[in-house]
PDB file of C-alpha atoms in Angstrom:
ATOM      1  CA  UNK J   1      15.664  -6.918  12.980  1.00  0.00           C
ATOM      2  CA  UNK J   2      13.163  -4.272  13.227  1.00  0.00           C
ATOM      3  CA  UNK J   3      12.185  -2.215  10.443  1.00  0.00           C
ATOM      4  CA  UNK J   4       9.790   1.205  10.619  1.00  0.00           C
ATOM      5  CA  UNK J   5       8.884   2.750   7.891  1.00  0.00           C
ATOM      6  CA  UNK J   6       6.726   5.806   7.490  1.00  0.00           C
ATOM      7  CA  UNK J   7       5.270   8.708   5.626  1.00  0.00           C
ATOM      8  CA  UNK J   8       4.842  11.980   6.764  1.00  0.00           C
ATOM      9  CA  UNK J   9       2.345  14.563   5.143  1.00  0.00           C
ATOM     10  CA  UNK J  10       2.552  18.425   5.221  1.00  0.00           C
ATOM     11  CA  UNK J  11       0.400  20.595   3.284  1.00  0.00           C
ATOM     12  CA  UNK J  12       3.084  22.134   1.388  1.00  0.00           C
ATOM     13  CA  UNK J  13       6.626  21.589   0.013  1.00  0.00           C
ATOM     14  CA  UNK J  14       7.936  24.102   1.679  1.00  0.00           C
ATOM     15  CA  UNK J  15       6.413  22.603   5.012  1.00  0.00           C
ATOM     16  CA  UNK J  16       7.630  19.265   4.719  1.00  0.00           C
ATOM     17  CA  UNK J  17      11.484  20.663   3.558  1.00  0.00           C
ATOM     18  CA  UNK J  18      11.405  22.674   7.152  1.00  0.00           C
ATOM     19  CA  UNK J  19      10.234  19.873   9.322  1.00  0.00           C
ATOM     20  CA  UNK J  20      13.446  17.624   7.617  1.00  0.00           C
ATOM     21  CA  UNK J  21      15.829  20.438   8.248  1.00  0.00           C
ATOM     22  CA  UNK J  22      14.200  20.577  11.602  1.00  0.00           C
ATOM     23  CA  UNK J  23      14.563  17.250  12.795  1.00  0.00           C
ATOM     24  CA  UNK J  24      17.927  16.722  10.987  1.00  0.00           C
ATOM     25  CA  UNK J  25      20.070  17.063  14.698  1.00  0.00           C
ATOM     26  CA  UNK J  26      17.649  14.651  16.485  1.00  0.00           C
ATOM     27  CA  UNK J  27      18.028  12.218  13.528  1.00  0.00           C
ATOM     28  CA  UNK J  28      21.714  11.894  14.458  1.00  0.00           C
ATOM     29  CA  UNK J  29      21.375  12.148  18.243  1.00  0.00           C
ATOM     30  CA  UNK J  30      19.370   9.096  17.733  1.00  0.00           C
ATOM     31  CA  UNK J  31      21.819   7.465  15.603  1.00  0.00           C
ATOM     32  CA  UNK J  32      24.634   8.169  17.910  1.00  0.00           C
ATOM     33  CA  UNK J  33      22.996   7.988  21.163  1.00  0.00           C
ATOM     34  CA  UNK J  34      20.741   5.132  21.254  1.00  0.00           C
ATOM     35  CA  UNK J  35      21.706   1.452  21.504  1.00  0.00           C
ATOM     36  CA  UNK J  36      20.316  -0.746  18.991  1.00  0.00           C
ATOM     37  CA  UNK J  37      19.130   1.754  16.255  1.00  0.00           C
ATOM     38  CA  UNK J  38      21.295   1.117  13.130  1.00  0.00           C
ATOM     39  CA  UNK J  39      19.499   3.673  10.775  1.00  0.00           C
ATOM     40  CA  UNK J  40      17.357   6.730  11.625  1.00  0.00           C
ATOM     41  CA  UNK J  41      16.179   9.197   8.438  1.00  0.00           C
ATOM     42  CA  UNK J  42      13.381  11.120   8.048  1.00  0.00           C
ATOM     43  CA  UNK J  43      14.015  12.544   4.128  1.00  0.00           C
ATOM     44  CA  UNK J  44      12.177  14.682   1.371  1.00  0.00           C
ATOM     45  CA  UNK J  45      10.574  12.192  -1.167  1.00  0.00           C
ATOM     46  CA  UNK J  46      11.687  13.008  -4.269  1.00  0.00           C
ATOM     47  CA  UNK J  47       8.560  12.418  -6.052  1.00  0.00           C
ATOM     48  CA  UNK J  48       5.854  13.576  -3.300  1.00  0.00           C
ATOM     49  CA  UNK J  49       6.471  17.106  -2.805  1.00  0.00           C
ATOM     50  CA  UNK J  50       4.488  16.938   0.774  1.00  0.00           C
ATOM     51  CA  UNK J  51       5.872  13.723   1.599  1.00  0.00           C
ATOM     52  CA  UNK J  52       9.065  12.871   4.710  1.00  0.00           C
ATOM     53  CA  UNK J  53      10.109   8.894   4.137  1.00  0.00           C
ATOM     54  CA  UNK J  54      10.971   7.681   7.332  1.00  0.00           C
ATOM     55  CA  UNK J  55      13.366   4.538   7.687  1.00  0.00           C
ATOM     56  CA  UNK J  56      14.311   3.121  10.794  1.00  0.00           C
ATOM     57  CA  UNK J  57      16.242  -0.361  11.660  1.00  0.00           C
ATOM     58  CA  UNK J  58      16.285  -1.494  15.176  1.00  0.00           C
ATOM     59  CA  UNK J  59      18.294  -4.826  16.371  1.00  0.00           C
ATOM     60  CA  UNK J  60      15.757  -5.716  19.141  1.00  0.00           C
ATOM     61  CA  UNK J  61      12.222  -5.312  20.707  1.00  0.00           C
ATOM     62  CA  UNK J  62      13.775  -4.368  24.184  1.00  0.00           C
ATOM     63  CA  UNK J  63      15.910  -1.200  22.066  1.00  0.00           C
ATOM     64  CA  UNK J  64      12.954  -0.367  20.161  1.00  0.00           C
ATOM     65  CA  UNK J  65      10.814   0.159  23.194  1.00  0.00           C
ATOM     66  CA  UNK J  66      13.788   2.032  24.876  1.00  0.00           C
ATOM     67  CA  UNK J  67      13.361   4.313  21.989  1.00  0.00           C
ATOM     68  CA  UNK J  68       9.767   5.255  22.454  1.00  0.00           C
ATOM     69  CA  UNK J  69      10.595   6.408  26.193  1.00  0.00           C
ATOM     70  CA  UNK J  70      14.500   8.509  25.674  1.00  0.00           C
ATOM     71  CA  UNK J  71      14.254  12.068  25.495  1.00  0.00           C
ATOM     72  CA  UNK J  72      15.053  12.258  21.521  1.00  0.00           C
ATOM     73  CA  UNK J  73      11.683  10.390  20.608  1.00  0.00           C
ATOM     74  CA  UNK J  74      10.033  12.967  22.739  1.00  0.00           C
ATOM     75  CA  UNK J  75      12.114  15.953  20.720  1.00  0.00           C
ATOM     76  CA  UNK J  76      10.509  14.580  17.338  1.00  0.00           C
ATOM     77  CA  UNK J  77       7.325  14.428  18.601  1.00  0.00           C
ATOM     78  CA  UNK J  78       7.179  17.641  19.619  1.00  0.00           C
ATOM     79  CA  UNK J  79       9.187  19.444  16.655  1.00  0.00           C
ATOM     80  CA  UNK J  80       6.921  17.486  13.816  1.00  0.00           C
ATOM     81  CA  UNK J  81       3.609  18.520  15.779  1.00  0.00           C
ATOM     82  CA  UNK J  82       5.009  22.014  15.912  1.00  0.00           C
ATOM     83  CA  UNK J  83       5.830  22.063  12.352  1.00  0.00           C
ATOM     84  CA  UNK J  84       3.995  24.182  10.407  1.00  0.00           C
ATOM     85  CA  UNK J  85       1.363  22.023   7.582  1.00  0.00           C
ATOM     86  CA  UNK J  86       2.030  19.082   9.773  1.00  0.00           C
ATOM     87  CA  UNK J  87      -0.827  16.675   8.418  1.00  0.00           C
ATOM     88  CA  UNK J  88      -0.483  13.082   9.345  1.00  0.00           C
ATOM     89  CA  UNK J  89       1.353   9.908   9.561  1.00  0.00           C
ATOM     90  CA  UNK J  90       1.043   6.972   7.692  1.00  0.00           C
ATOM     91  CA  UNK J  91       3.399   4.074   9.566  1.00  0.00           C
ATOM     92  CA  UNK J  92       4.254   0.138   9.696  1.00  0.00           C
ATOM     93  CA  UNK J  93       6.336  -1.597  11.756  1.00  0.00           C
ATOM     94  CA  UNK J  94       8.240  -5.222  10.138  1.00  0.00           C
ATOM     95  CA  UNK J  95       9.825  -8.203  11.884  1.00  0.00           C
ATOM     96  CA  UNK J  96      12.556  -9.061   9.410  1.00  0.00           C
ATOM     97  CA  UNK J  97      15.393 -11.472   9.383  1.00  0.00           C
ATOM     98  CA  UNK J  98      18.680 -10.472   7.257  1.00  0.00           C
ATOM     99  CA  UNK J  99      18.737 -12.294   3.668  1.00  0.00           C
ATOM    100  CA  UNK J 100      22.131 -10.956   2.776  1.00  0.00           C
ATOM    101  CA  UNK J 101      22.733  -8.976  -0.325  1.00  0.00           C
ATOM    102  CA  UNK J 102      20.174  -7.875  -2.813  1.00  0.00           C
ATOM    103  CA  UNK J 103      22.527  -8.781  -5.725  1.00  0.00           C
ATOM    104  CA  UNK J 104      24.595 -11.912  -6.086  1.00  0.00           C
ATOM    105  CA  UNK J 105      28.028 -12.046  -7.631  1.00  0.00           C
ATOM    106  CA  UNK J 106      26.596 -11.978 -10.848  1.00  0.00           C
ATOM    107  CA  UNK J 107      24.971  -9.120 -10.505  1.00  0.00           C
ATOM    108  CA  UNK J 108      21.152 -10.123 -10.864  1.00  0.00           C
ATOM    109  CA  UNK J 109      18.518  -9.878  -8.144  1.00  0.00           C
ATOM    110  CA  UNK J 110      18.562 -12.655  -5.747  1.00  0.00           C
ATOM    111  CA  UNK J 111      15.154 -14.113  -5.658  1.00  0.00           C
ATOM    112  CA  UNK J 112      16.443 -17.285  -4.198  1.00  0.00           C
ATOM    113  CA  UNK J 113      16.833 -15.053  -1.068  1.00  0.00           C
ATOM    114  CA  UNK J 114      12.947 -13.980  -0.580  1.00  0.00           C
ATOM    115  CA  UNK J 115      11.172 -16.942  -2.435  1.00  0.00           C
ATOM    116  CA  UNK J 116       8.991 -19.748  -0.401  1.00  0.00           C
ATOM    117  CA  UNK J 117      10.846 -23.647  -0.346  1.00  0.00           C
ATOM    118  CA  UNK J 118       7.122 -24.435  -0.984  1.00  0.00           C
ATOM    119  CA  UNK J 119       6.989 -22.418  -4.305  1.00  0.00           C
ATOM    120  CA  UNK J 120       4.533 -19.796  -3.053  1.00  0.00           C
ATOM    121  CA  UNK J 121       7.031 -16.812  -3.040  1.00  0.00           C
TER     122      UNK J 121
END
């Protein structure tokens, strides 16, 4: 699995709540449309007024690079550099393997899931 995560800066609220509204249909088109993407958002942080959080969850390398050269990566490019306040992006890209749930039947965090056999964490 391939994670992306990012965050988006305007230089105002009001900015940052018209780029998500803008770039809500090419969210889903990217959703629906391309092969290996399993989540696609691009939301208002709650707590960061100027702030988009951007998750994204790929199954492969090959559908992630597929991604970067279909017609609705090119359509959020263009509509976040046209967006009014548009500031910057912060991003990081993850090679992650699935650990199963975050909680186990007894409701508690996991830790057995993420922690080192060598006792490192």
């Amino acid at each position: 699995m391939i994670i992306i995560t990012a965050t988006l800066s305007f230089e105002t609220k009001e900015d940052r709540d018209v780029a998500v509204a803008s770039t809500a249909k090419v969210q889903k088109a990217t959703r629906d449309e391309e092969p290996g993407c399993l989540a696609y958002c691009f939301a208002a942080d709650p707590s960061e007024p100027e702030h988009i959080q951007v998750f994204e969850l790929w199954t492969d390398a090959e559908k992630l690079a597929a991604h970067f050269d279909h017609p609705n990566y090119a359509s959020m490019v263009e509509i976040l550099h046209n967006c009014s306040g548009y500031l910057a992006s912060d991003n990081r890209l993850y090679l992650a393997d699935d650990r199963g749930p975050v909680y186990g039947e007894d409701g508690k965090f996991r830790f057995s899931a993420v922690a080192s056999s060598d006792g490192d964490g």
